[in-house]
Coordinates of N, CA, C and O in Angstrom, one line a residue:
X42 N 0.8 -1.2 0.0 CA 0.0 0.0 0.0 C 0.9 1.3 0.0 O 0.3 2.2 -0.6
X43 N 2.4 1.5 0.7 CA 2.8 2.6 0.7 C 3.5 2.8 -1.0 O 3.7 3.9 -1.5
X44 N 3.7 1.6 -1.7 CA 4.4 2.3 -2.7 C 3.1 2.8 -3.6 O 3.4 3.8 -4.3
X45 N 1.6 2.4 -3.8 CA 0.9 3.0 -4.2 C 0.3 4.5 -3.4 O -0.9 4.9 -3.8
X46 N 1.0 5.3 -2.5 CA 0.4 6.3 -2.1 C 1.9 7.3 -2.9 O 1.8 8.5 -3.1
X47 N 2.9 6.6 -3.2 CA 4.1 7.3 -3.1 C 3.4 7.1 -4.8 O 2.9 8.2 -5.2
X48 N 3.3 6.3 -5.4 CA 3.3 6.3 -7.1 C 2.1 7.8 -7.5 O 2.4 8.8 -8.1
X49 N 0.9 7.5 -6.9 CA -0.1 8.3 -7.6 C -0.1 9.8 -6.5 O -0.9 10.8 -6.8
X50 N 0.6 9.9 -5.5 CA 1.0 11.1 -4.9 C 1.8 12.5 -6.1 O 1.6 13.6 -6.5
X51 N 3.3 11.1 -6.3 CA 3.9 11.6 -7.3 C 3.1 12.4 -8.7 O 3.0 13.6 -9.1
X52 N 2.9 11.1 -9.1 CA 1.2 11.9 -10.5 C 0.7 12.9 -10.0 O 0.5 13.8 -10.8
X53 N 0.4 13.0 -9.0 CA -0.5 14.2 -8.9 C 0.3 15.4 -8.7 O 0.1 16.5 -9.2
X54 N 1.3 15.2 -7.9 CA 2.3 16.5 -7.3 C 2.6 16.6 -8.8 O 1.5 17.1 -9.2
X55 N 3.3 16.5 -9.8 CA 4.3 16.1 -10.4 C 2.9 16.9 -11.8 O 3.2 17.0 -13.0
X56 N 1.2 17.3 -11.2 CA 0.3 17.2 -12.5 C 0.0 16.5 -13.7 O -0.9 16.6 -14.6
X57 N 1.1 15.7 -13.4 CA 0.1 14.8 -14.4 C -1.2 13.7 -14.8 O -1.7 12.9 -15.6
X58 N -1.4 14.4 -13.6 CA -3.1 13.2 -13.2 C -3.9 15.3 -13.5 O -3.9 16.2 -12.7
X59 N -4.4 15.2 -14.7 CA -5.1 16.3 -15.0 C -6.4 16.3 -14.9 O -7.0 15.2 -14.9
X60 N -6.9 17.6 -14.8 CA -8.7 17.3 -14.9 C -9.5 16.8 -16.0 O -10.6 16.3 -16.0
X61 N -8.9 17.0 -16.9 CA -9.3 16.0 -18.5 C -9.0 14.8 -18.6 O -9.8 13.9 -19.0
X62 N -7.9 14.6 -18.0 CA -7.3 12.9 -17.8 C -8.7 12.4 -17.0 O -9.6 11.9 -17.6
X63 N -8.9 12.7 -15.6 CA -10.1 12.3 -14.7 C -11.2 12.4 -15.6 O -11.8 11.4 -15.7
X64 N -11.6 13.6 -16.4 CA -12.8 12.9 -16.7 C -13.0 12.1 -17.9 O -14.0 12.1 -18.7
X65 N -11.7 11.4 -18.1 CA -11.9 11.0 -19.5 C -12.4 9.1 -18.9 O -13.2 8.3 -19.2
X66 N -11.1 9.2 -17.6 CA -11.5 7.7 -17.0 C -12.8 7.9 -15.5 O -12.8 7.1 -14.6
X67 N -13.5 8.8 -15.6 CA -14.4 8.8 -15.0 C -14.4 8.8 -13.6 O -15.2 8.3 -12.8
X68 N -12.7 10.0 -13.3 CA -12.6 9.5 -11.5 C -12.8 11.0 -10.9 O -13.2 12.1 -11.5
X69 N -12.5 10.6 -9.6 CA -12.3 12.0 -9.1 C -10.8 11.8 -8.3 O -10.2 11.0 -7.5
X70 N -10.5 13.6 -9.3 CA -9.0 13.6 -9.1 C -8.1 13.8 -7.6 O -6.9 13.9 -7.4
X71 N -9.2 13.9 -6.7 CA -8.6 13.7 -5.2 C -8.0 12.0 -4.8 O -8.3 10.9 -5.0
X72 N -7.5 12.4 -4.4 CA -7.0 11.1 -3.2 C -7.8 10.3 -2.6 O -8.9 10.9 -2.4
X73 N -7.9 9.0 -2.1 CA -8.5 8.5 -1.3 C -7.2 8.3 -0.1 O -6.1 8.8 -0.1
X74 N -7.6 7.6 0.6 CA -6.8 7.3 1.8 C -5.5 6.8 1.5 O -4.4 7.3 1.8
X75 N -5.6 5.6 0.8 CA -4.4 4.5 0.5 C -3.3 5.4 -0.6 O -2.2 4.9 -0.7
X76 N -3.8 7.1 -1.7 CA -3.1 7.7 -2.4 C -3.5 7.3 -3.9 O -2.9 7.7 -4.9
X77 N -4.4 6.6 -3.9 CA -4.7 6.3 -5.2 C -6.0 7.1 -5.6 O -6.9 6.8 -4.8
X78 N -6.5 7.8 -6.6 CA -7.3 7.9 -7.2 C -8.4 7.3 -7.0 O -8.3 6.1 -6.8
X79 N -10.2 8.0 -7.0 CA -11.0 6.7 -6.9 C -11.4 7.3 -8.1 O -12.0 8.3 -8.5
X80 N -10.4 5.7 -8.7 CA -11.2 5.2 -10.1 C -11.1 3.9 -10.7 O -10.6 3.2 -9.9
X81 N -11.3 3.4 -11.8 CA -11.0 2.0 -11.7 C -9.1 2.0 -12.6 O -8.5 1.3 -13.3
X82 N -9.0 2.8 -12.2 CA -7.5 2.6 -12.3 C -6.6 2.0 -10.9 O -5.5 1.4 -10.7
X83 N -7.3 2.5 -10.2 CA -7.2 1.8 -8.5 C -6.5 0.1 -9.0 O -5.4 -0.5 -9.0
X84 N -8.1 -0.3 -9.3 CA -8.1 -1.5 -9.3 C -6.7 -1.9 -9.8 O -5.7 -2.3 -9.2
X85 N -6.8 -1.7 -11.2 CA -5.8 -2.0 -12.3 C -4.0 -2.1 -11.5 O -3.2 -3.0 -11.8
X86 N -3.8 -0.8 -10.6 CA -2.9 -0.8 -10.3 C -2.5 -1.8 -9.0 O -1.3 -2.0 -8.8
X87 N -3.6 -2.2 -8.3 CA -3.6 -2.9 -6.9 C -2.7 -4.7 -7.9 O -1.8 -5.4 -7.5
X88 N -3.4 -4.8 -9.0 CA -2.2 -5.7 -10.2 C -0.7 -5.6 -9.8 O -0.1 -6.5 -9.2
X89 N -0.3 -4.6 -10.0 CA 1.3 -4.1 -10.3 C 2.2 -4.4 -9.3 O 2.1 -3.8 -8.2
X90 N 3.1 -5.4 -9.5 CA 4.0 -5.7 -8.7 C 4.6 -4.7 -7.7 O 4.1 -3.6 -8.1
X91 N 5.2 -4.4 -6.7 CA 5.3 -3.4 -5.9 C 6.5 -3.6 -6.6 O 6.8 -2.5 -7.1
X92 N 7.2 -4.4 -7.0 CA 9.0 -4.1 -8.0 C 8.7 -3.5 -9.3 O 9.7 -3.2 -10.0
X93 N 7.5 -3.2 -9.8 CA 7.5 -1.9 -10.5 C 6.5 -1.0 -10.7 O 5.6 -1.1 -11.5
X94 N 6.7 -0.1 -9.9 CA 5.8 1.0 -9.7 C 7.1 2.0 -10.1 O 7.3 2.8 -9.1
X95 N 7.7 2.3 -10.8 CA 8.7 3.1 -11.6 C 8.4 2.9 -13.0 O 7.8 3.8 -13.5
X96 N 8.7 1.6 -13.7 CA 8.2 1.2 -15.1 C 6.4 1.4 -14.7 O 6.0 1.9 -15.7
X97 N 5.6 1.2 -14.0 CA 4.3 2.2 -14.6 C 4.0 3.1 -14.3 O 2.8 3.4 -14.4
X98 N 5.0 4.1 -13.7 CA 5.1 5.9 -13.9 C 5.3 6.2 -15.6 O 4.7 7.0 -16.3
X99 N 6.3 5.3 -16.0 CA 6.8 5.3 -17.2 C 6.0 5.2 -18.1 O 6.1 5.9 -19.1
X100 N 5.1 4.3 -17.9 CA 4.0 3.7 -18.9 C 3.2 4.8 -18.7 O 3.0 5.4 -19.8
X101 N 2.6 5.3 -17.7 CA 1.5 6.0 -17.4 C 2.0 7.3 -18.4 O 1.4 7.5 -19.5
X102 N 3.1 8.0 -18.0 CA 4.0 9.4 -18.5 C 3.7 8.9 -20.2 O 3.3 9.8 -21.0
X103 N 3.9 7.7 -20.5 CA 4.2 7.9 -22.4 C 2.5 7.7 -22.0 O 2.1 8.8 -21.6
X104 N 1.6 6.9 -22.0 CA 0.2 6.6 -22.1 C -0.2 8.6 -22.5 O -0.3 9.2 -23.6
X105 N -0.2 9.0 -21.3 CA -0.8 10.6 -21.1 C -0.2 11.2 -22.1 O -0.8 12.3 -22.3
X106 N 0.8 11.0 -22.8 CA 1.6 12.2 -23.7 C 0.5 11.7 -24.9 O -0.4 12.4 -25.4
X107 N 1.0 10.1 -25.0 CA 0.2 10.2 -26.7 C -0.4 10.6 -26.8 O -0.4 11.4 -27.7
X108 N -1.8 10.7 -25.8 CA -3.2 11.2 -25.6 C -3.0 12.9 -25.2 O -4.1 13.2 -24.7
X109 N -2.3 13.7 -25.2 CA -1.8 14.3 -25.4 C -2.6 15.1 -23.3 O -2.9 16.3 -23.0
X110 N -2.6 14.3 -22.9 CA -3.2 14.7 -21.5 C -2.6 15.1 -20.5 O -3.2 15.1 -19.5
X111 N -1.3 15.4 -20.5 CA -0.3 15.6 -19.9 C -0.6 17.4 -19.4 O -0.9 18.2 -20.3
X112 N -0.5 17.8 -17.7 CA -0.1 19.1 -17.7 C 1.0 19.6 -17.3 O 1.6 19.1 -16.4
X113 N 1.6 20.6 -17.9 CA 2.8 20.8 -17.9 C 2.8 20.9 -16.0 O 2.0 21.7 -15.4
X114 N 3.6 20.3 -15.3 CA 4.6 20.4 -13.9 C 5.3 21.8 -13.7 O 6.2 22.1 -14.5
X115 N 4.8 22.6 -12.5 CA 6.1 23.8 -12.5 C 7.4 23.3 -12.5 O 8.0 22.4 -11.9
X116 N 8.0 24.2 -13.6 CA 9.2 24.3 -13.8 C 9.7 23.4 -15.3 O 10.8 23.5 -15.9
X117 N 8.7 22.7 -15.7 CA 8.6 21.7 -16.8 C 8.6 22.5 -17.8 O 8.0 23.5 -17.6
X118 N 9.3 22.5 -19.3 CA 8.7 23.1 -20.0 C 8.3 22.1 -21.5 O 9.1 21.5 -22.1
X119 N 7.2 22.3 -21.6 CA 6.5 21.2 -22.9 C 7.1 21.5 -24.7 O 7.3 20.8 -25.7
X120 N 7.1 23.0 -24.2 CA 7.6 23.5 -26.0 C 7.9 25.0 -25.7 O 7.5 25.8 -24.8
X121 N 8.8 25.1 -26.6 CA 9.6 26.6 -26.3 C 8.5 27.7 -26.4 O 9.1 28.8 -26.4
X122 N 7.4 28.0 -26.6 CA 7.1 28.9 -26.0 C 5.9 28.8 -24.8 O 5.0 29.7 -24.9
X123 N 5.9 28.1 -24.1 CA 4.8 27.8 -22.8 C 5.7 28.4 -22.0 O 6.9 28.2 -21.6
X124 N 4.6 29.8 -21.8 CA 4.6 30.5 -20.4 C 5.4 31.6 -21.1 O 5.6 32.6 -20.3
X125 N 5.8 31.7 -22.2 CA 6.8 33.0 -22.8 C 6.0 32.7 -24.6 O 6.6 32.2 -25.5
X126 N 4.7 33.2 -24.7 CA 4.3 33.4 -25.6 C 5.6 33.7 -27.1 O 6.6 34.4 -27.0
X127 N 5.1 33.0 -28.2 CA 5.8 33.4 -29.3 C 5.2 34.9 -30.4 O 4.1 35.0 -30.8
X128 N 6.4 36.0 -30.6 CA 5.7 36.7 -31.1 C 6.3 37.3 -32.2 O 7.5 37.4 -32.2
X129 N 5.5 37.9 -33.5 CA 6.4 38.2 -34.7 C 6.3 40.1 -34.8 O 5.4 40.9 -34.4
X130 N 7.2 40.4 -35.2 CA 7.2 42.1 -34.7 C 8.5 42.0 -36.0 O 9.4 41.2 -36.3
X131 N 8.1 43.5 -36.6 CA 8.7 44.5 -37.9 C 9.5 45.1 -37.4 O 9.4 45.6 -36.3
X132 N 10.7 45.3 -38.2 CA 11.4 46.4 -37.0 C 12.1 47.3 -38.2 O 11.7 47.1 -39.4
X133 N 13.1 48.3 -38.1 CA 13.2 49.5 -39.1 C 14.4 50.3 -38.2 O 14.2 51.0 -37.2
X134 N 15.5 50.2 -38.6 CA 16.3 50.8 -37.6 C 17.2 51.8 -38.4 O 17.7 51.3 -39.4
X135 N 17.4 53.1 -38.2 CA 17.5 54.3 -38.9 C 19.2 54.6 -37.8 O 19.6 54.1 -36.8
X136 N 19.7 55.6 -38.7 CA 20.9 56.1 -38.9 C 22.5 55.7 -39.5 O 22.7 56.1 -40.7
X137 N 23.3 55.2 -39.1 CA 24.4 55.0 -40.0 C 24.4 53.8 -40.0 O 25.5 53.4 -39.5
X138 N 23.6 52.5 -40.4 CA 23.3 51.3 -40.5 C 23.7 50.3 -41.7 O 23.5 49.1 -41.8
X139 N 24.5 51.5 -42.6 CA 24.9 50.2 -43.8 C 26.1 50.8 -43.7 O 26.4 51.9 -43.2
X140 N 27.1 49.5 -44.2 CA 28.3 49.7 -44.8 C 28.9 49.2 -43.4 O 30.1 48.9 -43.6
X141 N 28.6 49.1 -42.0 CA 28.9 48.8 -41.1 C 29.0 47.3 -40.4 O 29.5 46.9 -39.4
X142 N 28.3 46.8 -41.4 CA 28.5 44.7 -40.8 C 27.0 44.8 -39.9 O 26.6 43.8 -39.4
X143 N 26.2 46.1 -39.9 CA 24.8 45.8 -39.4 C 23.8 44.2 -39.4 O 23.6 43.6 -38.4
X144 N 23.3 43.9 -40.4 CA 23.2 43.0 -41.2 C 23.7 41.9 -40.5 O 23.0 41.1 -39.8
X145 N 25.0 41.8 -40.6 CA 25.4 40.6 -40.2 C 25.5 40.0 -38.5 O 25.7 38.9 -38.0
X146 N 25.4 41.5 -37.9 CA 26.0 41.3 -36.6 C 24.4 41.1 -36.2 O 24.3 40.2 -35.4
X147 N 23.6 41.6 -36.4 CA 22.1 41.5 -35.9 C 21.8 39.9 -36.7 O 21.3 39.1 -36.0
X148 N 22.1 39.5 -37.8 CA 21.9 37.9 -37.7 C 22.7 37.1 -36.2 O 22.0 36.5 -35.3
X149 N 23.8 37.4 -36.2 CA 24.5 36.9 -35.2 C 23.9 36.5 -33.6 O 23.8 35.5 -32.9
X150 N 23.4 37.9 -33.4 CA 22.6 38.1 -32.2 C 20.9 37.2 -32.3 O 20.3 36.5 -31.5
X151 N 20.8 37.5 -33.2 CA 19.0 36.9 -33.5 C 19.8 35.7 -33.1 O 19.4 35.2 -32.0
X152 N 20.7 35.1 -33.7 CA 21.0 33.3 -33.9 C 21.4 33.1 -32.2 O 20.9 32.3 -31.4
X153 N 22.1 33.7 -32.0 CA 22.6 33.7 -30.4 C 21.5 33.9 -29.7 O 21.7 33.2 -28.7
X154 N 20.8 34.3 -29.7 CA 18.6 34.5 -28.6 C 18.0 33.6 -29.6 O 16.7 33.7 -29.7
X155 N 18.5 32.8 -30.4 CA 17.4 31.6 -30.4 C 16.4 32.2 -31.7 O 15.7 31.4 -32.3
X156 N 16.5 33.3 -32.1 CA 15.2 34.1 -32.7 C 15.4 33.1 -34.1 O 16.2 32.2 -34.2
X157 N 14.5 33.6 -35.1 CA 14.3 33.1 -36.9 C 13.5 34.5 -37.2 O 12.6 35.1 -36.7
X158 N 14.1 34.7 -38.0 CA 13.6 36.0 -39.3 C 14.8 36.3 -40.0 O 15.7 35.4 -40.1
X159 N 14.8 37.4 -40.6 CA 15.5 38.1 -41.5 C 15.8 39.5 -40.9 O 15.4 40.1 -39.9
X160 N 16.8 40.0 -42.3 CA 16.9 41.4 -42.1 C 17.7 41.9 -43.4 O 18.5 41.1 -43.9
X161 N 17.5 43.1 -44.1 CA 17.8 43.4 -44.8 C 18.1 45.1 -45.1 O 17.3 45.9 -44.5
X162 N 19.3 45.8 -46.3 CA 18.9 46.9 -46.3 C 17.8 47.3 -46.9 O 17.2 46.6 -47.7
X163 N 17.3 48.7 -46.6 CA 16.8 49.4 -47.9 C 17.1 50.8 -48.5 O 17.9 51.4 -47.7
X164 N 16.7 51.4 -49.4 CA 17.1 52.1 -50.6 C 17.2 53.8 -49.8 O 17.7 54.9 -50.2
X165 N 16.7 53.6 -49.2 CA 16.2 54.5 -47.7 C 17.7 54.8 -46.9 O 17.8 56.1 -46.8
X166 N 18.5 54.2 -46.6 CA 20.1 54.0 -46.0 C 19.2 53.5 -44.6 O 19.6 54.0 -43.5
X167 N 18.3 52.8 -44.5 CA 17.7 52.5 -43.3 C 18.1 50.6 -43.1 O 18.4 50.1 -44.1
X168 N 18.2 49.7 -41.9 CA 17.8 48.1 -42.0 C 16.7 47.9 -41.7 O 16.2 48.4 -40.6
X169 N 15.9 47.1 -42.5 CA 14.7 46.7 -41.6 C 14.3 45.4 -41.6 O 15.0 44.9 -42.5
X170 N 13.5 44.2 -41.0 CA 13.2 43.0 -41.2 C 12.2 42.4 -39.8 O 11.7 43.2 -39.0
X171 N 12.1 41.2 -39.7 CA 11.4 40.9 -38.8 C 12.1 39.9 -37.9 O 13.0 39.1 -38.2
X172 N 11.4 40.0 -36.6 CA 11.7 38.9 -35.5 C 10.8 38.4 -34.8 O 9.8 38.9 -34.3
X173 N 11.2 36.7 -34.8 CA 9.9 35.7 -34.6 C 11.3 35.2 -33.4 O 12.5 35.1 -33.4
X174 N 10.1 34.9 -32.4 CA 10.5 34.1 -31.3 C 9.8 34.2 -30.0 O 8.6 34.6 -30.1
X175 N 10.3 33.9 -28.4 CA 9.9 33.8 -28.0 C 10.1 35.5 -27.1 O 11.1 36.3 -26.8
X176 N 8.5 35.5 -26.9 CA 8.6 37.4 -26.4 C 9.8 38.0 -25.4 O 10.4 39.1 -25.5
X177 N 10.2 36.9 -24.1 CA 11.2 37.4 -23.8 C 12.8 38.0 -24.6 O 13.6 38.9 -24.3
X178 N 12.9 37.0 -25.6 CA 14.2 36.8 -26.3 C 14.0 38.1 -27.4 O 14.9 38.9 -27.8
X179 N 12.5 38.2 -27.7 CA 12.6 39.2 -28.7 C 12.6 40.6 -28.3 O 13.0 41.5 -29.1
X180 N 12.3 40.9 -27.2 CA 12.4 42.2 -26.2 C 13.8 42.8 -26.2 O 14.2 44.0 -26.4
X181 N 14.7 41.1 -25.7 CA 16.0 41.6 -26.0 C 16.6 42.0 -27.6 O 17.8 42.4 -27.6
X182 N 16.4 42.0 -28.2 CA 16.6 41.7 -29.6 C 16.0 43.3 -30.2 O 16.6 43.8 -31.2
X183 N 14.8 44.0 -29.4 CA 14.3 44.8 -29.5 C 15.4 46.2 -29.3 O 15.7 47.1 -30.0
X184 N 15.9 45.5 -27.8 CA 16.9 46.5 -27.1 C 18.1 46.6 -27.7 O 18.7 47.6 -27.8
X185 N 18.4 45.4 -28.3 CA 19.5 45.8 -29.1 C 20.3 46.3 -30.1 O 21.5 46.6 -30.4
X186 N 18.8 46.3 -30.8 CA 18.3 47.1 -32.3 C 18.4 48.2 -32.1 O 18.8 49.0 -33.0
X187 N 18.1 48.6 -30.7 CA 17.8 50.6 -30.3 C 19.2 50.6 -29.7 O 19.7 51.8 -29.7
X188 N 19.7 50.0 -29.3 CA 20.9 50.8 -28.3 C 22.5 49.8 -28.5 O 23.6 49.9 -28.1
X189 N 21.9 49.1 -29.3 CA 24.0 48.4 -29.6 C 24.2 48.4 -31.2 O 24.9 49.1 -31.9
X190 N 23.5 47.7 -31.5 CA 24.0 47.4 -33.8 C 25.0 46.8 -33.4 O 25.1 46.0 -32.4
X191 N 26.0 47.2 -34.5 CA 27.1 46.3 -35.1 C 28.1 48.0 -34.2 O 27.7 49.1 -33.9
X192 N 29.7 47.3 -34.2 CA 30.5 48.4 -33.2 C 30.5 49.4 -34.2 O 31.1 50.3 -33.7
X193 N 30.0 49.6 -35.5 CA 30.8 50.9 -36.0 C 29.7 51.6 -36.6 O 29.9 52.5 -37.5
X194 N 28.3 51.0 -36.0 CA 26.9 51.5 -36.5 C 27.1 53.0 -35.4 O 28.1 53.4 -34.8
X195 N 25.9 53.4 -35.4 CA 25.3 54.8 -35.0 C 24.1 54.8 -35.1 O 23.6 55.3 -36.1
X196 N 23.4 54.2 -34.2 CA 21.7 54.5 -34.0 C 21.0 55.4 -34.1 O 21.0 55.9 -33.0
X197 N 20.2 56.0 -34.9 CA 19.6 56.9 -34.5 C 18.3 56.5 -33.5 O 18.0 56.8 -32.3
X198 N 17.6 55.7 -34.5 CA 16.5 55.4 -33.6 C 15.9 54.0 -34.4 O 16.6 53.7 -35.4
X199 N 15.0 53.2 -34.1 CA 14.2 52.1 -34.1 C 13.0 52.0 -34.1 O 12.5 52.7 -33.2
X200 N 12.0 51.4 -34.9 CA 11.1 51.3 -34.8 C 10.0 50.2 -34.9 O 10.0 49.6 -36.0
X201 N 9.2 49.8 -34.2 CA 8.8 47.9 -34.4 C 7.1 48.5 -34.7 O 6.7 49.7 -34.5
X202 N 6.5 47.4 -35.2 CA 5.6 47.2 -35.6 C 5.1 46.1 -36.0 O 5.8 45.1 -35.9
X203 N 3.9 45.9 -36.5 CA 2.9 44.9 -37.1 C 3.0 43.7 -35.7 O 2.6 42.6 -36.0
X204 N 3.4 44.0 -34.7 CA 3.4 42.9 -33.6 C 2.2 42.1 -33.1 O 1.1 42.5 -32.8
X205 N 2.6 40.5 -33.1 CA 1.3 40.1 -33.1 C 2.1 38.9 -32.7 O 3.3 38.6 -33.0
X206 N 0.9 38.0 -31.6 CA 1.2 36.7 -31.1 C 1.0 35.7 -32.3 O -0.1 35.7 -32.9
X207 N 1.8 34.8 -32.6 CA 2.0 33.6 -33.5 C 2.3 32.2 -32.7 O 3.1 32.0 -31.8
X208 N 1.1 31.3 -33.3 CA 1.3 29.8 -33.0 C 2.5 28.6 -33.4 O 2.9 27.5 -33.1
X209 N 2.8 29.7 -34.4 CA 4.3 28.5 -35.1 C 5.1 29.7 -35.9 O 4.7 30.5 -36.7
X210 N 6.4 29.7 -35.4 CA 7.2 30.2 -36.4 C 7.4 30.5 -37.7 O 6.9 29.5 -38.1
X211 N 7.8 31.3 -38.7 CA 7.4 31.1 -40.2 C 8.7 30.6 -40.7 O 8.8 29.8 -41.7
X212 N 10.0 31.0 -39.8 CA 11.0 30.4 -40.5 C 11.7 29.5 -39.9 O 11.2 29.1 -38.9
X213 N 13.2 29.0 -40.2 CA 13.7 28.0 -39.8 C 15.1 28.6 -39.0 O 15.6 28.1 -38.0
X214 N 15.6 29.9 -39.9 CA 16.5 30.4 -39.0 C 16.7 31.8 -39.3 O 15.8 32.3 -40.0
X215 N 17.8 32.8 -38.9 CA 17.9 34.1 -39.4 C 18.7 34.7 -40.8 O 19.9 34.9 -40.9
X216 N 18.1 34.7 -41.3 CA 18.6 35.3 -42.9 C 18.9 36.7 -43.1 O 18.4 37.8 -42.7
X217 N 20.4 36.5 -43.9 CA 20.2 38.0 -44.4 C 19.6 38.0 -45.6 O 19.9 37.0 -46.3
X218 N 18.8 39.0 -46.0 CA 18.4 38.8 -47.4 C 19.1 40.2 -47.8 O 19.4 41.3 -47.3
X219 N 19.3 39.5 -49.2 CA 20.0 40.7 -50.1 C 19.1 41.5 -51.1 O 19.6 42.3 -51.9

């Protein structure tokens, strides 16, 4: 009985015994006495050798993913942007920005924070392009655009726009486009 209060304790501390999971097998997700669930998963488990109640955390953890019923655990993270929303934002950065390795040093940095977009000049003597990732990474990316460039740039000023939360990335990595 104690390794079944330590097994489905764990599930639950740990979230992966979710409220969708419960109502899919028809339990209620509290405890009973003994630490198991009352549901007929009880039963099923009172089966399980007490020498493996590790291999059916295992079983249980892949079962819940396929079914995709899994809740993310503090501190867990499921996909790079849970809890740090992904977001795509224009940007336009003005003053002595070409001829300086701009371009290239802002690929650098995007690739170094993880980001995917582009960047490019234009006919303007301005750079401009977009940045996709996750909001914290791109904030910084924001900051850097206004206040570092490349060592031999000269900022005047920065500008973002068309900003908007995205479900999936558009690209694969950071491009210069020519």
């Amino acid at each position: 009985m104690g390794w079944e209060r330590l097994f489905w304790g764990s599930i639950k501390e740990l979230g992966f015994f979710s409220e969708r999971w419960s109502q899919i097998l028809g339990c209620d997700p509290s405890l009973a006495k003994d630490g198991a669930p009352r549901c007929a998963l009880k039963s099923f488990c009172r089966r399980i050798p007490v020498s493996a109640p590790l291999a059916g955390v295992g079983l249980l953890i892949a079962f819940l993913s396929t079914f995709g019923c899994l809740v993310r655990a503090p501190g867990l993270s499921v996909s790079m942007a849970e809890g740090d929303p992904l977001i795509s934002v224009d940007y336009e950065v003005f003053g002595k920005v070409q001829g300086v390795f701009f371009r290239k040093y802002t690929q650098a940095e995007g690739k170094k924070l993880g980001l995917v977009g582009w960047v490019q000049n234009t006919d303007q003597g301005t750079v401009q392009g977009q940045l996709q990732g996750p909001t914290s990474k791109v904030r910084h990316m924001q900051e850097w655009l206004e206040t570092r460039g490349s060592p031999k740039s000269h900022i005047d000023r920065a500008s973002f726009n068309k900003e908007k939360v995205i479900l999936k990335l558009d690209y694969s990595d950071f491009q210069i486009v020519k």
